[in-house]
């Protein structure tokens, strides 16, 4: 199967499955049904079966999925069976929060370097990492074989940082700045915009005035 | 149209459309085609047309969508035509980062209170808000008509905070803790898990060893 035929929506659900399967594995649960996964992850079981069927025939009727096997398969599909090094650019509050990622995630993906342009931040420590100046980005990306960059700088700096990351040779960027970043077509960019999550919640609120929903939505 | 028939995926894309349309509006662009939207937002134009058609017949063939009209419609659909107050629980790095949300978002949704259980944080200021003790949560939620809670506490505290928010009367929760939170069925919960964004990026990396992709994915 050609990987570029699989929609981004499916690819984005795979880590969600992986996370919960790893939780089951820790609890020594050996099999799980799509119904159970659906209930737990608030997804349609048919959708889950369809997602996983993209990659092969994993489930067995009446039994479900083998947890350990499915973890291996998803890790392989997501290419997490190799070590992937990540650089974080922006040592502000969000950068600090994200750097905790290393602490609780056991995947082969790791933040191995942190950068900032502010002199006051350079040299300070975030968890076990020392904040480096931007001038060291290109060399560090090469030396540590960094393949993904995370951008947590103010939006006015985000495009410049992205250009710099691309120049340094990263293949993918996770952007937390609330702007749309431009990059060459071979660079994969995901935007992590929590405002999207927040605003979409409003849809599920009851209308204050009561039963006007039907009319409002029309 | 019954709102509960619309899939979450569609609802989650609406704020993405809204954000970009607002940007166009600021630049005094009056119409936009689904092709243009798709190109800019990295989405399939047919998907965009389908999403918007759920709510009504907004577009005109050969002209596209009226930007101002579509902004109004999406805001109405998302119920952002009313003021929605939000409480943030957890005044750590992530809480600080999220509280900046108020600064750049012009929507009717606003973080109006911040809470933490740590005595060292209570009374400190985050932007214009003073961190309150958890004991004041119930009263403040009622007084300020807070309808959404954001959880940015450590995962060991997240479920307890969620229970507390539900008890206080919020209708929806945005959870940043890397755990799955349980709540009564009438409470809408979204989990904002940046690790999902990050891990899914790995899928789009080239295989290190070169052309093994076809075999690996199989």
PDB file of C-alpha atoms in Angstrom, chain B:
ATOM      1  CA  UNK B   1     -30.311  19.659  10.751  1.00  0.00           C
ATOM      2  CA  UNK B   2     -29.729  17.885  14.039  1.00  0.00           C
ATOM      3  CA  UNK B   3     -26.413  19.027  15.446  1.00  0.00           C
ATOM      4  CA  UNK B   4     -25.587  15.593  16.854  1.00  0.00           C
ATOM      5  CA  UNK B   5     -25.519  14.164  13.330  1.00  0.00           C
ATOM      6  CA  UNK B   6     -22.444  16.195  12.437  1.00  0.00           C
ATOM      7  CA  UNK B   7     -19.214  14.331  13.034  1.00  0.00           C
ATOM      8  CA  UNK B   8     -16.634  15.653  15.431  1.00  0.00           C
ATOM      9  CA  UNK B   9     -14.100  15.796  12.597  1.00  0.00           C
ATOM     10  CA  UNK B  10     -16.269  18.355  10.810  1.00  0.00           C
ATOM     11  CA  UNK B  11     -16.866  20.387  13.966  1.00  0.00           C
ATOM     12  CA  UNK B  12     -13.121  20.451  14.614  1.00  0.00           C
ATOM     13  CA  UNK B  13     -12.409  21.802  11.145  1.00  0.00           C
ATOM     14  CA  UNK B  14     -14.836  24.715  11.503  1.00  0.00           C
ATOM     15  CA  UNK B  15     -12.540  26.764  13.785  1.00  0.00           C
ATOM     16  CA  UNK B  16      -9.730  26.183  11.279  1.00  0.00           C
ATOM     17  CA  UNK B  17     -11.892  27.677   8.538  1.00  0.00           C
ATOM     18  CA  UNK B  18     -12.963  30.476  10.878  1.00  0.00           C
ATOM     19  CA  UNK B  19      -9.383  31.405  11.764  1.00  0.00           C
ATOM     20  CA  UNK B  20      -8.336  31.714   8.137  1.00  0.00           C
ATOM     21  CA  UNK B  21     -11.512  33.518   7.075  1.00  0.00           C
ATOM     22  CA  UNK B  22     -10.913  36.072   9.820  1.00  0.00           C
ATOM     23  CA  UNK B  23      -7.408  36.561   8.464  1.00  0.00           C
ATOM     24  CA  UNK B  24      -8.860  37.136   4.960  1.00  0.00           C
ATOM     25  CA  UNK B  25     -11.440  39.544   6.367  1.00  0.00           C
ATOM     26  CA  UNK B  26      -8.696  41.572   8.033  1.00  0.00           C
ATOM     27  CA  UNK B  27      -6.935  41.771   4.663  1.00  0.00           C
ATOM     28  CA  UNK B  28     -10.220  42.988   3.123  1.00  0.00           C
ATOM     29  CA  UNK B  29     -10.609  39.917   0.924  1.00  0.00           C
ATOM     30  CA  UNK B  30     -14.350  39.571   0.244  1.00  0.00           C
ATOM     31  CA  UNK B  31     -14.696  36.156  -1.446  1.00  0.00           C
ATOM     32  CA  UNK B  32     -12.759  32.895  -1.344  1.00  0.00           C
ATOM     33  CA  UNK B  33     -13.082  29.624  -3.256  1.00  0.00           C
ATOM     34  CA  UNK B  34     -12.899  26.151  -1.744  1.00  0.00           C
ATOM     35  CA  UNK B  35      -9.791  25.600  -3.911  1.00  0.00           C
ATOM     36  CA  UNK B  36      -8.094  28.553  -2.280  1.00  0.00           C
ATOM     37  CA  UNK B  37      -9.146  27.452   1.194  1.00  0.00           C
ATOM     38  CA  UNK B  38      -7.953  23.927   0.475  1.00  0.00           C
ATOM     39  CA  UNK B  39      -4.584  25.036  -0.797  1.00  0.00           C
ATOM     40  CA  UNK B  40      -4.029  27.327   2.139  1.00  0.00           C
ATOM     41  CA  UNK B  41      -5.261  24.935   4.826  1.00  0.00           C
ATOM     42  CA  UNK B  42      -3.867  21.756   3.267  1.00  0.00           C
ATOM     43  CA  UNK B  43      -7.331  20.225   2.958  1.00  0.00           C
ATOM     44  CA  UNK B  44      -9.226  18.729   0.049  1.00  0.00           C
ATOM     45  CA  UNK B  45     -11.521  21.396  -1.540  1.00  0.00           C
ATOM     46  CA  UNK B  46     -14.264  18.782  -1.980  1.00  0.00           C
ATOM     47  CA  UNK B  47     -14.018  18.028   1.729  1.00  0.00           C
ATOM     48  CA  UNK B  48     -14.359  21.720   2.552  1.00  0.00           C
ATOM     49  CA  UNK B  49     -17.418  22.088   0.300  1.00  0.00           C
ATOM     50  CA  UNK B  50     -18.944  19.017   1.911  1.00  0.00           C
ATOM     51  CA  UNK B  51     -18.231  20.291   5.434  1.00  0.00           C
ATOM     52  CA  UNK B  52     -19.838  23.659   4.792  1.00  0.00           C
ATOM     53  CA  UNK B  53     -22.786  22.155   2.914  1.00  0.00           C
ATOM     54  CA  UNK B  54     -23.816  20.423   6.163  1.00  0.00           C
ATOM     55  CA  UNK B  55     -24.970  23.759   7.438  1.00  0.00           C
ATOM     56  CA  UNK B  56     -26.488  25.325   4.378  1.00  0.00           C
ATOM     57  CA  UNK B  57     -25.889  26.454   0.839  1.00  0.00           C
ATOM     58  CA  UNK B  58     -23.136  29.013   1.402  1.00  0.00           C
ATOM     59  CA  UNK B  59     -21.077  28.962  -1.773  1.00  0.00           C
ATOM     60  CA  UNK B  60     -21.853  30.266  -5.239  1.00  0.00           C
ATOM     61  CA  UNK B  61     -20.461  28.478  -8.306  1.00  0.00           C
ATOM     62  CA  UNK B  62     -17.673  30.398 -10.002  1.00  0.00           C
ATOM     63  CA  UNK B  63     -17.596  33.009  -7.241  1.00  0.00           C
ATOM     64  CA  UNK B  64     -16.932  31.094  -4.060  1.00  0.00           C
ATOM     65  CA  UNK B  65     -17.846  31.959  -0.508  1.00  0.00           C
ATOM     66  CA  UNK B  66     -18.612  35.409   0.817  1.00  0.00           C
ATOM     67  CA  UNK B  67     -15.993  35.821   3.554  1.00  0.00           C
ATOM     68  CA  UNK B  68     -17.991  38.014   5.946  1.00  0.00           C
ATOM     69  CA  UNK B  69     -21.150  35.917   5.559  1.00  0.00           C
ATOM     70  CA  UNK B  70     -19.266  32.651   6.107  1.00  0.00           C
ATOM     71  CA  UNK B  71     -17.566  34.031   9.240  1.00  0.00           C
ATOM     72  CA  UNK B  72     -20.977  34.948  10.660  1.00  0.00           C
ATOM     73  CA  UNK B  73     -22.431  31.563   9.775  1.00  0.00           C
ATOM     74  CA  UNK B  74     -19.566  29.542  11.286  1.00  0.00           C
ATOM     75  CA  UNK B  75     -19.615  31.640  14.442  1.00  0.00           C
ATOM     76  CA  UNK B  76     -23.323  30.996  14.693  1.00  0.00           C
ATOM     77  CA  UNK B  77     -22.885  27.257  14.103  1.00  0.00           C
ATOM     78  CA  UNK B  78     -20.130  27.071  16.715  1.00  0.00           C
ATOM     79  CA  UNK B  79     -22.313  29.142  19.060  1.00  0.00           C
ATOM     80  CA  UNK B  80     -19.611  31.758  19.262  1.00  0.00           C
ATOM     81  CA  UNK B  81     -22.233  34.441  18.760  1.00  0.00           C
ATOM     82  CA  UNK B  82     -22.645  34.325  22.542  1.00  0.00           C
ATOM     83  CA  UNK B  83     -20.028  35.145  25.206  1.00  0.00           C
ATOM     84  CA  UNK B  84     -18.477  31.916  26.572  1.00  0.00           C
ATOM     85  CA  UNK B  85     -16.433  32.057  29.757  1.00  0.00           C
ATOM     86  CA  UNK B  86     -13.635  29.582  30.439  1.00  0.00           C
ATOM     87  CA  UNK B  87     -11.758  28.550  33.602  1.00  0.00           C
ATOM     88  CA  UNK B  88      -8.179  27.315  33.498  1.00  0.00           C
ATOM     89  CA  UNK B  89      -7.088  24.873  36.207  1.00  0.00           C
ATOM     90  CA  UNK B  90      -3.325  24.503  36.573  1.00  0.00           C
ATOM     91  CA  UNK B  91      -1.064  27.562  36.674  1.00  0.00           C
ATOM     92  CA  UNK B  92       2.106  25.792  35.530  1.00  0.00           C
ATOM     93  CA  UNK B  93       4.085  26.370  32.349  1.00  0.00           C
ATOM     94  CA  UNK B  94       1.327  25.116  30.099  1.00  0.00           C
ATOM     95  CA  UNK B  95      -1.306  27.152  31.947  1.00  0.00           C
ATOM     96  CA  UNK B  96       0.824  30.260  31.496  1.00  0.00           C
ATOM     97  CA  UNK B  97       1.260  29.528  27.808  1.00  0.00           C
ATOM     98  CA  UNK B  98      -2.468  28.967  27.275  1.00  0.00           C
ATOM     99  CA  UNK B  99      -3.473  32.079  29.154  1.00  0.00           C
ATOM    100  CA  UNK B 100      -1.872  34.084  26.353  1.00  0.00           C
ATOM    101  CA  UNK B 101      -4.787  32.845  24.291  1.00  0.00           C
ATOM    102  CA  UNK B 102      -6.856  35.803  25.493  1.00  0.00           C
ATOM    103  CA  UNK B 103      -4.331  38.172  24.009  1.00  0.00           C
ATOM    104  CA  UNK B 104      -4.597  37.204  20.398  1.00  0.00           C
ATOM    105  CA  UNK B 105      -7.999  35.639  20.035  1.00  0.00           C
ATOM    106  CA  UNK B 106     -10.877  37.954  19.279  1.00  0.00           C
ATOM    107  CA  UNK B 107     -13.597  35.366  19.655  1.00  0.00           C
ATOM    108  CA  UNK B 108     -16.325  35.563  22.248  1.00  0.00           C
ATOM    109  CA  UNK B 109     -14.542  32.901  24.257  1.00  0.00           C
ATOM    110  CA  UNK B 110     -12.397  34.075  27.119  1.00  0.00           C
ATOM    111  CA  UNK B 111     -10.403  32.632  30.011  1.00  0.00           C
ATOM    112  CA  UNK B 112     -11.871  34.554  32.958  1.00  0.00           C
ATOM    113  CA  UNK B 113     -10.391  32.646  35.930  1.00  0.00           C
ATOM    114  CA  UNK B 114      -7.288  30.589  36.783  1.00  0.00           C
ATOM    115  CA  UNK B 115      -7.036  28.064  39.614  1.00  0.00           C
ATOM    116  CA  UNK B 116      -4.263  26.050  41.228  1.00  0.00           C
ATOM    117  CA  UNK B 117      -3.939  23.918  44.353  1.00  0.00           C
ATOM    118  CA  UNK B 118      -0.347  24.913  45.145  1.00  0.00           C
ATOM    119  CA  UNK B 119      -0.117  27.599  47.843  1.00  0.00           C
ATOM    120  CA  UNK B 120       2.988  29.057  46.169  1.00  0.00           C
ATOM    121  CA  UNK B 121       0.996  29.835  43.026  1.00  0.00           C
ATOM    122  CA  UNK B 122      -2.196  31.144  44.595  1.00  0.00           C
ATOM    123  CA  UNK B 123      -2.351  34.933  44.487  1.00  0.00           C
ATOM    124  CA  UNK B 124       0.221  35.236  41.713  1.00  0.00           C
ATOM    125  CA  UNK B 125      -0.751  36.864  38.430  1.00  0.00           C
ATOM    126  CA  UNK B 126      -1.047  35.278  35.012  1.00  0.00           C
ATOM    127  CA  UNK B 127      -1.495  38.076  32.536  1.00  0.00           C
ATOM    128  CA  UNK B 128      -4.420  40.007  33.994  1.00  0.00           C
ATOM    129  CA  UNK B 129      -5.791  37.164  36.136  1.00  0.00           C
ATOM    130  CA  UNK B 130      -4.980  36.283  39.750  1.00  0.00           C
ATOM    131  CA  UNK B 131      -4.552  32.573  40.509  1.00  0.00           C
ATOM    132  CA  UNK B 132      -7.334  31.439  42.854  1.00  0.00           C
ATOM    133  CA  UNK B 133      -7.377  28.458  45.230  1.00  0.00           C
ATOM    134  CA  UNK B 134      -9.378  25.379  44.195  1.00  0.00           C
ATOM    135  CA  UNK B 135     -11.798  26.055  47.060  1.00  0.00           C
ATOM    136  CA  UNK B 136     -13.161  29.028  45.118  1.00  0.00           C
ATOM    137  CA  UNK B 137     -13.830  27.028  41.946  1.00  0.00           C
ATOM    138  CA  UNK B 138     -17.503  26.193  42.564  1.00  0.00           C
ATOM    139  CA  UNK B 139     -18.444  29.740  43.549  1.00  0.00           C
ATOM    140  CA  UNK B 140     -16.466  31.401  40.723  1.00  0.00           C
ATOM    141  CA  UNK B 141     -17.880  29.054  38.074  1.00  0.00           C
ATOM    142  CA  UNK B 142     -21.386  30.038  39.189  1.00  0.00           C
ATOM    143  CA  UNK B 143     -20.660  33.761  39.635  1.00  0.00           C
ATOM    144  CA  UNK B 144     -18.934  34.194  36.274  1.00  0.00           C
ATOM    145  CA  UNK B 145     -21.158  31.748  34.371  1.00  0.00           C
ATOM    146  CA  UNK B 146     -18.122  29.660  33.373  1.00  0.00           C
ATOM    147  CA  UNK B 147     -19.134  26.915  30.963  1.00  0.00           C
ATOM    148  CA  UNK B 148     -15.832  25.371  29.869  1.00  0.00           C
ATOM    149  CA  UNK B 149     -12.884  24.186  31.955  1.00  0.00           C
ATOM    150  CA  UNK B 150      -9.310  23.695  30.730  1.00  0.00           C
ATOM    151  CA  UNK B 151      -7.212  21.172  32.673  1.00  0.00           C
ATOM    152  CA  UNK B 152      -3.451  21.699  32.698  1.00  0.00           C
ATOM    153  CA  UNK B 153      -2.570  19.935  35.950  1.00  0.00           C
ATOM    154  CA  UNK B 154      -0.264  16.894  36.297  1.00  0.00           C
ATOM    155  CA  UNK B 155      -1.976  13.682  35.183  1.00  0.00           C
ATOM    156  CA  UNK B 156      -2.208  12.343  38.733  1.00  0.00           C
ATOM    157  CA  UNK B 157      -4.554  15.235  39.598  1.00  0.00           C
ATOM    158  CA  UNK B 158      -6.450  15.496  36.321  1.00  0.00           C
ATOM    159  CA  UNK B 159      -9.372  13.183  37.120  1.00  0.00           C
ATOM    160  CA  UNK B 160      -9.971  14.832  40.487  1.00  0.00           C
ATOM    161  CA  UNK B 161      -9.955  18.277  38.886  1.00  0.00           C
ATOM    162  CA  UNK B 162     -12.363  17.062  36.201  1.00  0.00           C
ATOM    163  CA  UNK B 163     -14.764  15.757  38.858  1.00  0.00           C
ATOM    164  CA  UNK B 164     -14.548  19.095  40.609  1.00  0.00           C
ATOM    165  CA  UNK B 165     -15.238  21.035  37.396  1.00  0.00           C
ATOM    166  CA  UNK B 166     -18.247  18.842  36.619  1.00  0.00           C
ATOM    167  CA  UNK B 167     -19.569  19.331  40.132  1.00  0.00           C
ATOM    168  CA  UNK B 168     -19.116  23.089  39.739  1.00  0.00           C
ATOM    169  CA  UNK B 169     -21.319  22.954  36.652  1.00  0.00           C
ATOM    170  CA  UNK B 170     -19.119  23.296  33.561  1.00  0.00           C
ATOM    171  CA  UNK B 171     -20.546  21.693  30.423  1.00  0.00           C
ATOM    172  CA  UNK B 172     -17.326  20.912  28.586  1.00  0.00           C
ATOM    173  CA  UNK B 173     -13.675  20.237  29.347  1.00  0.00           C
ATOM    174  CA  UNK B 174     -10.494  20.597  27.342  1.00  0.00           C
ATOM    175  CA  UNK B 175      -7.990  18.216  28.919  1.00  0.00           C
ATOM    176  CA  UNK B 176      -4.247  18.573  28.369  1.00  0.00           C
ATOM    177  CA  UNK B 177      -3.248  15.784  30.774  1.00  0.00           C
ATOM    178  CA  UNK B 178      -2.074  12.652  28.940  1.00  0.00           C
ATOM    179  CA  UNK B 179      -4.799  10.484  30.429  1.00  0.00           C
ATOM    180  CA  UNK B 180      -8.351   9.628  29.415  1.00  0.00           C
ATOM    181  CA  UNK B 181     -10.753  11.401  31.749  1.00  0.00           C
ATOM    182  CA  UNK B 182     -14.109   9.976  32.809  1.00  0.00           C
ATOM    183  CA  UNK B 183     -17.150  12.190  33.148  1.00  0.00           C
ATOM    184  CA  UNK B 184     -20.938  11.919  32.889  1.00  0.00           C
ATOM    185  CA  UNK B 185     -22.230  11.512  29.338  1.00  0.00           C
ATOM    186  CA  UNK B 186     -23.646  15.047  29.142  1.00  0.00           C
ATOM    187  CA  UNK B 187     -20.181  16.555  29.651  1.00  0.00           C
ATOM    188  CA  UNK B 188     -18.225  17.017  26.444  1.00  0.00           C
ATOM    189  CA  UNK B 189     -14.522  16.270  26.804  1.00  0.00           C
ATOM    190  CA  UNK B 190     -11.798  16.985  24.259  1.00  0.00           C
ATOM    191  CA  UNK B 191      -8.287  15.835  24.881  1.00  0.00           C
ATOM    192  CA  UNK B 192      -5.522  18.036  23.528  1.00  0.00           C
ATOM    193  CA  UNK B 193      -2.606  15.675  23.158  1.00  0.00           C
ATOM    194  CA  UNK B 194       0.303  17.234  21.350  1.00  0.00           C
ATOM    195  CA  UNK B 195       2.102  13.886  21.371  1.00  0.00           C
ATOM    196  CA  UNK B 196      -0.482  12.719  18.829  1.00  0.00           C
ATOM    197  CA  UNK B 197       0.561  15.513  16.493  1.00  0.00           C
ATOM    198  CA  UNK B 198       4.217  14.784  17.100  1.00  0.00           C
ATOM    199  CA  UNK B 199       4.086  11.013  16.706  1.00  0.00           C
ATOM    200  CA  UNK B 200       1.972  11.223  13.567  1.00  0.00           C
ATOM    201  CA  UNK B 201       4.715  13.355  11.978  1.00  0.00           C
ATOM    202  CA  UNK B 202       7.059  10.367  12.104  1.00  0.00           C
ATOM    203  CA  UNK B 203       4.868   8.659   9.537  1.00  0.00           C
ATOM    204  CA  UNK B 204       5.853  11.257   6.961  1.00  0.00           C
ATOM    205  CA  UNK B 205       9.609  10.952   7.468  1.00  0.00           C
ATOM    206  CA  UNK B 206      11.710   9.164   4.890  1.00  0.00           C
ATOM    207  CA  UNK B 207      13.038   5.824   5.988  1.00  0.00           C
ATOM    208  CA  UNK B 208      16.642   6.250   7.043  1.00  0.00           C
ATOM    209  CA  UNK B 209      17.783   3.225   5.106  1.00  0.00           C
ATOM    210  CA  UNK B 210      16.278   4.663   1.936  1.00  0.00           C
ATOM    211  CA  UNK B 211      13.712   2.865  -0.152  1.00  0.00           C
ATOM    212  CA  UNK B 212      12.357   0.357   2.331  1.00  0.00           C
ATOM    213  CA  UNK B 213       9.072   2.163   2.716  1.00  0.00           C
ATOM    214  CA  UNK B 214       6.955  -0.160   0.614  1.00  0.00           C
ATOM    215  CA  UNK B 215       8.076  -3.212   2.513  1.00  0.00           C
ATOM    216  CA  UNK B 216       7.822  -1.656   5.938  1.00  0.00           C
ATOM    217  CA  UNK B 217       4.285  -0.519   5.469  1.00  0.00           C
ATOM    218  CA  UNK B 218       3.090  -3.594   3.617  1.00  0.00           C
TER     219      UNK B 218
END
